């Protein structure tokens, strides 16, 4: 998704207030943006705390600021700077974390982002955006470019099934219609489920939705068709994120508060490093039970 | 001998600051009195309407509020609300973009990096005005400040003026006993800054902070006294935190009075 993001930012470079900060990352991806922005593209070096506070200072002076790094270096190292300097000032600074979830695979735990949106969404005014497919990125960046509050963009790897058309980005999209339980997947992992369900029987397969904008704070923001099916057949939430601060927790609390009692609720989330070993993104998803076949098995749905 | 205008401002400000902290029952008095003179001098004698001031040592918010009050930016009623329920003037500068308070601080090591961002924005937009940033000396134990110095130098932020309130005391010891950096100025110079030591209380010394000299010497190390002007507070660690009781307030008033 990085090249799609780079293109989207290049398209906005005409805005003279647009300024991009990177923490020394973006090699072989962001060069066109650097070229286009000139002195408004700033490599702030390996100093993320300073980078975030500098971004806040730039925004105070009216600049439209985007801050980019590998996901954990973007939100974890400078968390207090995000909290105090961006969020408490209600500045519309945009943070971009590349490689959400286990995206950096065998690079190891330091590079994984299993608590990014959960942690950030505890902060004042913060919203998180999780495009599922590369084609979403332009619309998401356009949306974020115009927000008046802090935002976090979680970039991952596009896993769109070959030959399948994606409808235009919106916070909730139905990817596969089915007669079974509602499955809500956050971000790119949805592509795997989409691919998996294409070969399943429509009457019994799950009704698959992808969620791309967080938090979900009001039940009326959820599609009525989804709510109806949750009430009838239950809900399964799948996300490459830890339990605490997860979408699963958000939706469970929201549904309970709204008087919805799904006949069934299953939450599949990132469980860290159960075997104590490291590997690819697929390896870690498998260890956490996040792969479509594992989820279907947990739901008791035949392949 | 006739008092200078600055001296008149200072006397009123010190008394008002003392009253404010006494009525609110809050501490951090020592670090407010070490920084007050520099803030007054900057706001009355150095800064123009295009400049901005960032108080990185946010625990000296009282002194900032009083400095802004002395310029007519904050009102008596504002100061009267300090630290009370419903106030805009919290114990550390608030994030509400009040006039004269462009950024909130309170956690150390945030003000200077934000000031760098503000200075860079003006440089990129070719806008006038300087960003003045006052830090504490203990605050230089924060790594983010050193990150900011690297950034400021690399981006040639000549519209940034750094000042350090070198009162030598921090929360639970002296800067020398907690984390000695010996000569802070030398460390800063190693990061490519030009530094200059000034007496942070003497008007004749503070006069050397001016917009002509800042391009050459843009880090001022202000030698100050914690609790300046109040005998029982001066250079006393406990006045980093202690609030005033009535007896000590009366004594301090007597010492500061005209």
XYZ file of C-alpha atoms in Angstrom:
561
model
C 0.000 0.000 0.000
C 2.979 2.317 0.375
C 3.201 3.189 -3.283
C -0.536 3.893 -3.378
C -0.098 6.115 -0.366
C 2.863 7.860 -1.945
C 0.798 8.576 -5.062
C -2.039 9.939 -2.958
C 0.316 12.256 -1.111
C 1.954 13.385 -4.338
C -1.520 14.306 -5.581
C -1.922 16.603 -2.590
C 1.484 18.236 -2.809
C -0.077 21.239 -4.504
C -1.448 22.247 -1.105
C 1.300 24.600 0.068
C 0.520 23.848 3.715
C 1.072 20.114 3.200
C 4.188 18.928 4.991
C 5.532 15.411 5.390
C 7.837 14.203 8.159
C 9.509 10.815 8.108
C 11.603 9.157 10.757
C 14.277 8.147 8.267
C 12.014 5.610 6.570
C 10.534 5.375 3.108
C 13.487 4.122 1.060
C 12.381 2.807 -2.295
C 8.858 4.086 -1.735
C 8.657 7.758 -0.869
C 11.250 9.177 -3.261
C 8.583 10.620 -5.624
C 7.016 12.452 -2.719
C 10.377 13.782 -1.580
C 10.986 15.013 -5.104
C 7.594 16.669 -5.340
C 7.516 18.313 -1.917
C 11.067 19.614 -1.816
C 11.682 21.409 1.487
C 8.241 20.348 2.728
C 9.469 16.749 2.855
C 11.525 16.480 6.010
C 13.539 13.501 7.093
C 13.522 14.198 10.821
C 16.053 11.459 11.433
C 15.947 8.687 13.973
C 14.342 10.848 16.626
C 10.652 10.066 16.804
C 9.860 12.030 19.954
C 11.228 15.187 18.417
C 9.556 14.413 15.092
C 6.092 14.224 16.626
C 6.505 17.383 18.684
C 7.950 19.217 15.694
C 4.889 18.067 13.770
C 2.672 19.543 16.469
C 4.565 22.832 16.311
C 4.222 22.945 12.546
C 0.482 22.295 12.842
C 0.131 25.061 15.403
C 1.507 27.380 12.733
C -1.089 26.121 10.258
C 0.725 23.385 8.334
C -1.120 20.227 7.272
C 1.241 17.690 8.797
C 1.702 13.973 8.082
C 4.163 11.916 10.113
C 5.441 8.587 8.822
C 7.358 5.653 10.275
C 7.214 1.924 10.809
C 4.061 1.512 12.888
C 5.507 0.923 16.378
C 8.086 3.672 15.979
C 5.264 5.988 15.025
C 2.919 5.423 17.984
C 4.793 3.636 20.768
C 8.089 5.502 21.118
C 6.529 8.995 20.984
C 3.241 8.141 22.702
C 3.419 11.003 25.184
C 4.216 13.448 22.403
C 1.131 12.240 20.509
C -0.975 12.497 23.640
C 0.185 15.897 24.889
C 1.385 17.768 21.846
C -1.043 16.557 19.188
C -4.179 15.254 20.854
C -4.474 17.571 23.834
C -4.024 20.500 21.434
C -6.642 18.921 19.121
C -4.315 19.306 16.172
C -5.212 17.594 12.874
C -1.838 15.905 12.584
C -1.880 12.621 10.703
C 0.275 9.701 11.867
C 1.103 6.945 9.420
C 2.261 3.571 10.685
C 3.533 1.199 8.051
C 3.215 -2.528 8.702
C 0.236 -2.832 11.049
C -0.183 -6.028 13.031
C 2.449 -8.635 12.200
C 3.246 -6.852 8.934
C 6.995 -6.856 9.476
C 6.911 -10.618 10.034
C 10.249 -12.170 10.876
C 11.816 -8.791 11.569
C 10.587 -9.520 15.060
C 8.410 -8.261 17.861
C 9.983 -4.798 18.017
C 8.591 -4.127 14.539
C 5.086 -5.471 15.134
C 2.120 -3.256 15.938
C -0.369 -5.271 17.951
C -1.729 -2.459 20.085
C -1.502 0.546 17.775
C -5.094 1.603 17.204
C -6.173 0.360 20.613
C -3.613 2.549 22.338
C -4.123 5.555 20.086
C -7.902 5.475 20.293
C -7.654 6.111 24.020
C -6.414 9.605 23.158
C -8.567 12.714 22.792
C -10.162 13.079 19.367
C -8.096 10.375 17.695
C -9.525 8.358 14.816
C -7.844 5.432 13.109
C -8.086 4.453 9.467
C -7.298 0.938 8.303
C -7.566 0.592 4.524
C -8.076 -3.002 3.500
C -6.923 -2.735 -0.103
C -4.537 -0.581 -2.088
C -7.443 0.943 -3.963
C -8.786 2.281 -0.661
C -5.707 4.300 0.082
C -6.406 7.309 -2.144
C -9.876 7.782 -0.639
C -8.649 7.261 2.901
C -5.834 9.773 2.516
C -8.228 12.258 0.966
C -10.562 11.764 3.925
C -7.718 12.217 6.397
C -6.291 15.241 4.606
C -9.442 17.162 5.455
C -10.119 16.046 9.022
C -9.988 18.546 11.860
C -8.758 16.116 14.477
C -5.782 13.782 14.913
C -5.710 10.681 12.761
C -3.774 7.448 12.497
C -3.361 5.550 9.241
C -2.448 1.883 9.585
C -0.896 0.646 6.370
C -0.540 -3.021 5.555
C -0.206 -5.364 2.612
C -3.006 -5.476 0.077
C -4.523 -8.971 -0.040
C -7.323 -8.299 -2.483
C -8.418 -11.527 -4.224
C -7.490 -11.587 -7.896
C -10.330 -10.648 -10.204
C -12.553 -9.237 -7.485
C -13.804 -5.656 -7.662
C -13.794 -3.563 -4.525
C -16.498 -1.008 -3.930
C -15.428 2.507 -2.996
C -14.036 2.947 0.506
C -16.442 3.538 3.345
C -16.084 2.662 7.017
C -18.261 -0.449 6.603
C -18.412 -2.574 3.456
C -19.947 -5.920 2.798
C -17.482 -8.060 0.852
C -19.340 -11.358 0.627
C -23.036 -11.939 1.145
C -23.826 -15.081 3.089
C -26.584 -16.672 5.102
C -24.522 -17.463 8.181
C -22.940 -15.585 11.033
C -21.660 -12.031 10.439
C -17.890 -11.888 10.247
C -16.353 -8.445 10.657
C -12.685 -8.219 9.724
C -10.507 -5.163 10.326
C -8.216 -4.080 7.499
C -6.227 -6.114 4.956
C -6.849 -9.486 6.595
C -10.337 -9.201 5.089
C -8.860 -10.033 1.679
C -7.928 -13.527 2.860
C -11.434 -14.152 4.172
C -12.931 -12.851 0.954
C -10.813 -15.269 -1.065
C -11.656 -18.141 1.267
C -15.405 -17.565 1.171
C -15.701 -17.321 -2.583
C -15.745 -21.106 -2.802
C -18.190 -21.608 0.064
C -21.892 -22.244 -0.178
C -23.684 -18.875 -0.135
C -26.548 -20.055 2.031
C -24.322 -21.259 4.855
C -21.195 -19.167 4.525
C -20.705 -16.141 6.761
C -21.806 -12.662 5.816
C -18.431 -10.917 5.481
C -17.850 -7.241 6.285
C -14.694 -5.174 6.403
C -14.280 -2.303 8.819
C -11.876 0.514 7.925
C -12.491 3.414 10.273
C -12.256 3.436 14.054
C -13.551 3.795 16.657
C -17.114 2.640 16.275
C -18.831 4.738 18.912
C -22.467 4.709 17.874
C -24.554 1.701 16.954
C -26.412 3.825 14.415
C -23.164 4.046 12.424
C -23.331 0.300 11.799
C -25.153 -0.860 8.665
C -28.724 -1.999 9.433
C -28.276 -5.180 7.410
C -25.265 -6.078 9.535
C -27.149 -5.433 12.763
C -30.083 -7.511 11.622
C -27.847 -10.433 10.807
C -25.879 -10.096 14.049
C -29.147 -10.347 15.953
C -30.190 -13.405 13.951
C -26.927 -15.292 13.481
C -24.303 -13.796 15.763
C -21.018 -11.979 15.298
C -17.400 -12.956 14.774
C -14.758 -10.210 14.863
C -11.324 -10.871 13.375
C -8.441 -8.467 13.741
C -4.649 -8.445 13.699
C -4.511 -6.574 16.989
C -4.323 -7.553 20.627
C -7.364 -8.040 22.816
C -7.177 -4.871 24.885
C -8.482 -1.845 23.040
C -9.607 -4.060 20.188
C -12.507 -3.650 17.791
C -13.964 -6.830 19.273
C -14.195 -5.153 22.659
C -15.626 -1.987 21.112
C -18.346 -3.837 19.250
C -19.227 -6.110 22.172
C -19.727 -3.116 24.468
C -21.636 -1.222 21.807
C -23.990 -4.089 21.051
C -24.611 -4.833 24.715
C -25.323 -1.161 25.350
C -27.711 -1.088 22.408
C -29.699 -4.049 23.646
C -28.378 -6.445 21.029
C -27.687 -9.910 22.283
C -26.098 -11.889 19.468
C -26.834 -15.611 19.739
C -23.125 -16.136 19.300
C -19.989 -13.994 19.697
C -16.484 -15.037 18.713
C -13.487 -12.749 18.834
C -10.290 -13.702 17.013
C -7.364 -11.427 17.802
C -3.570 -11.336 17.839
C -2.290 -13.403 20.733
C 1.301 -12.261 20.667
C 3.889 -15.010 20.393
C 2.326 -18.216 21.759
C 5.241 -20.457 20.739
C 7.910 -17.922 21.610
C 9.217 -18.097 18.073
C 9.106 -15.690 15.146
C 8.328 -15.909 11.473
C 6.362 -14.437 8.616
C 3.125 -12.510 8.942
C 1.294 -15.693 7.901
C 3.143 -17.667 10.580
C 2.029 -15.272 13.299
C -1.521 -15.097 12.009
C -1.651 -18.871 12.115
C -0.306 -18.960 15.666
C -3.060 -16.577 16.689
C -5.765 -18.525 14.899
C -6.471 -15.666 12.522
C -6.413 -17.531 9.231
C -9.786 -18.053 7.534
C -9.696 -21.835 7.801
C -8.972 -21.634 11.520
C -11.774 -19.158 12.103
C -14.237 -21.280 10.105
C -13.228 -24.289 12.151
C -13.753 -22.353 15.363
C -17.177 -21.385 14.068
C -17.948 -24.968 13.154
C -18.439 -24.127 9.492
C -17.428 -26.790 7.032
C -14.963 -25.695 4.332
C 17.556 56.110 43.386
C 14.712 55.922 40.877
C 13.448 52.511 39.992
C 13.626 51.484 36.362
C 10.376 50.688 34.633
C 11.395 47.062 34.565
C 12.023 47.087 38.288
C 8.540 48.490 38.870
C 7.035 45.758 36.740
C 9.078 43.130 38.531
C 8.057 44.186 42.017
C 4.380 44.129 41.123
C 4.740 40.816 39.343
C 6.589 39.120 42.184
C 3.955 40.202 44.679
C 1.142 39.065 42.405
C 2.816 35.733 41.765
C 3.282 35.165 45.463
C -0.342 36.062 46.186
C -1.566 33.794 43.422
C 0.319 30.775 44.684
C -0.625 31.483 48.292
C -4.327 31.824 47.520
C -4.285 28.702 45.364
C -2.289 26.777 47.951
C 0.089 25.368 45.376
C 3.829 24.958 45.204
C 6.422 25.129 42.448
C 7.116 28.601 43.791
C 10.902 28.369 43.701
C 11.100 27.596 39.991
C 8.574 30.305 39.230
C 10.670 32.931 40.949
C 13.847 31.826 39.199
C 12.163 32.164 35.801
C 9.925 35.178 36.356
C 12.452 37.908 35.619
C 13.423 36.457 32.273
C 9.787 36.032 31.250
C 9.005 39.595 32.263
C 12.006 40.954 30.431
C 11.201 39.014 27.275
C 7.559 40.046 27.225
C 8.173 43.701 28.035
C 11.479 44.429 26.352
C 12.340 41.875 23.721
C 9.373 40.232 22.037
C 7.333 41.841 19.297
C 3.737 41.037 18.396
C 5.028 38.618 15.752
C 6.979 36.548 18.253
C 5.775 33.617 20.295
C 6.899 32.348 23.672
C 6.962 28.665 24.622
C 7.376 27.829 28.286
C 8.943 24.404 28.222
C 9.353 24.335 31.990
C 5.594 24.222 32.373
C 5.748 24.129 36.155
C 6.563 27.844 35.996
C 3.116 28.519 34.530
C 2.306 30.932 37.350
C 5.169 33.169 36.321
C 3.994 33.067 32.714
C 0.443 33.982 33.691
C 1.725 36.879 35.771
C 3.984 38.030 32.936
C 0.981 38.012 30.594
C -1.074 39.830 33.238
C 1.626 42.463 33.533
C 1.311 43.045 29.760
C -2.487 43.313 29.975
C -3.076 40.038 28.145
C -4.518 38.223 31.140
C -6.847 39.961 33.570
C -6.978 40.091 37.343
C -9.984 37.775 37.293
C -8.001 35.250 35.276
C -5.246 35.148 37.858
C -7.870 34.912 40.605
C -9.064 31.660 39.079
C -5.590 30.054 39.011
C -5.764 26.407 39.997
C -9.459 26.690 40.941
C -12.255 24.498 39.600
C -13.357 25.794 36.210
C -10.179 27.777 35.544
C -8.462 28.105 32.200
C -5.201 28.638 34.046
C -4.181 25.208 35.205
C -1.012 24.503 37.118
C 0.782 23.930 33.838
C 0.055 25.878 30.627
C -3.185 24.690 29.016
C -3.661 23.499 25.421
C -6.424 25.974 24.614
C -4.319 28.407 22.558
C -4.917 31.346 24.862
C -3.237 34.521 23.728
C 0.396 34.335 24.741
C 0.225 30.588 25.410
C 0.613 28.913 22.014
C 1.345 25.471 23.413
C 0.638 23.435 26.501
C 3.532 21.988 28.443
C 4.060 20.280 31.756
C 5.857 17.125 30.816
C 9.461 18.198 30.379
C 11.209 17.908 27.051
C 8.199 18.846 24.911
C 8.432 22.616 24.580
C 11.654 22.873 22.640
C 10.717 20.315 19.957
C 7.360 22.059 19.479
C 9.125 25.406 19.306
C 11.353 23.922 16.599
C 8.256 22.998 14.597
C 6.834 26.487 14.972
C 10.132 28.049 13.921
C 10.441 25.735 10.936
C 6.902 26.543 9.774
C 7.712 30.238 9.769
C 10.931 29.652 7.940
C 9.200 27.566 5.268
C 6.430 30.126 4.892
C 8.873 33.015 4.995
C 6.968 34.531 7.887
C 8.515 36.938 10.376
C 8.777 36.541 14.112
C 10.896 34.526 16.452
C 10.036 31.644 18.742
C 11.425 32.016 22.251
C 11.603 28.861 24.329
C 12.461 28.805 28.025
C 13.582 25.472 29.480
C 14.697 24.434 32.922
C 18.195 23.109 33.530
C 17.043 19.727 34.887
C 14.981 19.392 31.724
C 18.181 18.767 29.781
C 18.153 15.265 31.171
C 15.338 14.615 28.678
C 16.619 13.065 25.473
C 13.993 14.790 23.365
C 15.681 18.142 24.025
C 18.886 16.884 22.480
C 16.959 15.487 19.542
C 15.513 18.971 19.136
C 18.943 20.607 19.175
C 20.137 18.319 16.400
C 17.035 19.258 14.424
C 17.334 22.984 15.106
C 20.905 23.088 14.006
C 20.353 20.966 10.922
C 17.465 23.138 9.778
C 19.305 26.355 10.666
C 16.466 27.654 12.784
C 17.866 31.105 13.349
C 14.384 32.304 14.334
C 14.493 30.092 17.424
C 15.855 31.476 20.676
C 16.536 29.000 23.462
C 16.840 30.116 27.053
C 17.662 27.920 30.018
C 16.759 28.762 33.594
C 19.886 27.476 35.311
C 18.817 27.521 38.943
C 20.766 24.372 39.758
C 17.974 22.593 41.604
C 15.444 20.085 40.424
C 12.687 18.029 42.064
C 14.661 15.811 44.391
C 18.195 17.140 44.414
C 20.562 19.499 42.690
C 21.278 19.077 38.998
C 24.865 18.291 39.922
C 23.994 15.499 42.313
C 21.143 13.986 40.273
C 22.669 13.918 36.823
C 25.716 16.056 36.548
C 26.403 17.449 33.122
C 29.022 19.770 34.541
C 29.029 22.509 31.977
C 25.700 22.423 30.164
C 26.850 25.112 27.769
C 29.755 22.997 26.580
C 27.403 20.145 25.778
C 25.213 22.514 23.828
C 28.163 23.897 21.965
C 29.108 20.344 21.080
C 25.722 20.221 19.371
C 26.687 23.250 17.341
C 25.006 25.984 19.330
C 26.497 29.208 20.421
C 25.759 29.838 24.053
C 26.010 32.812 26.265
C 25.724 32.985 30.018
C 23.707 35.801 31.490
C 22.534 36.732 34.939
C 18.875 35.800 34.781
C 17.819 38.451 37.253
C 19.867 41.523 36.372
C 18.228 43.882 33.939
C 21.619 44.998 32.681
C 22.449 41.414 31.852
C 19.084 40.501 30.357
C 19.464 43.493 28.042
C 21.885 41.354 26.086
C 18.967 39.250 24.889
C 17.891 41.099 21.814
C 16.831 40.338 18.324
C 20.090 41.521 16.884
C 22.244 39.134 18.816
C 20.074 36.048 18.619
C 21.286 34.931 15.246
C 24.755 34.567 16.624
C 24.018 33.507 20.148
C 20.750 31.778 20.246
C 21.073 29.807 23.445
C 21.114 31.874 26.616
C 22.046 30.166 29.835
C 20.421 32.261 32.518
C 22.125 31.927 35.855
C 19.273 32.196 38.311
C 18.343 31.589 41.921
C 15.492 29.307 42.848
C 13.064 31.297 44.977
C 14.756 34.546 43.969
C 14.013 37.483 46.240
C 12.690 35.528 49.219
C 15.438 34.774 51.693
C 14.084 31.536 53.112
C 13.368 30.147 49.653
C 16.523 31.059 47.825
C 18.466 28.018 46.678
C 16.332 25.742 48.819
C 15.280 22.459 47.286
C 12.048 22.170 49.265
C 10.617 25.233 47.559
C 10.436 23.317 44.337
C 7.216 21.810 45.703
C 6.127 23.418 48.981
C 3.100 25.693 49.158
C 3.121 28.743 51.417
C 1.525 28.843 54.832
C 0.288 32.148 56.177
C 3.387 32.951 58.219
C 5.777 32.302 55.360
C 3.520 34.238 53.008
C 3.580 37.255 55.314
C 7.345 37.081 55.616
C 7.778 36.769 51.872
C 5.468 39.707 51.267
C 7.520 41.814 53.645
C 10.725 40.906 51.840
C 9.347 41.545 48.362
C 7.398 44.671 49.153
C 8.403 48.013 47.699
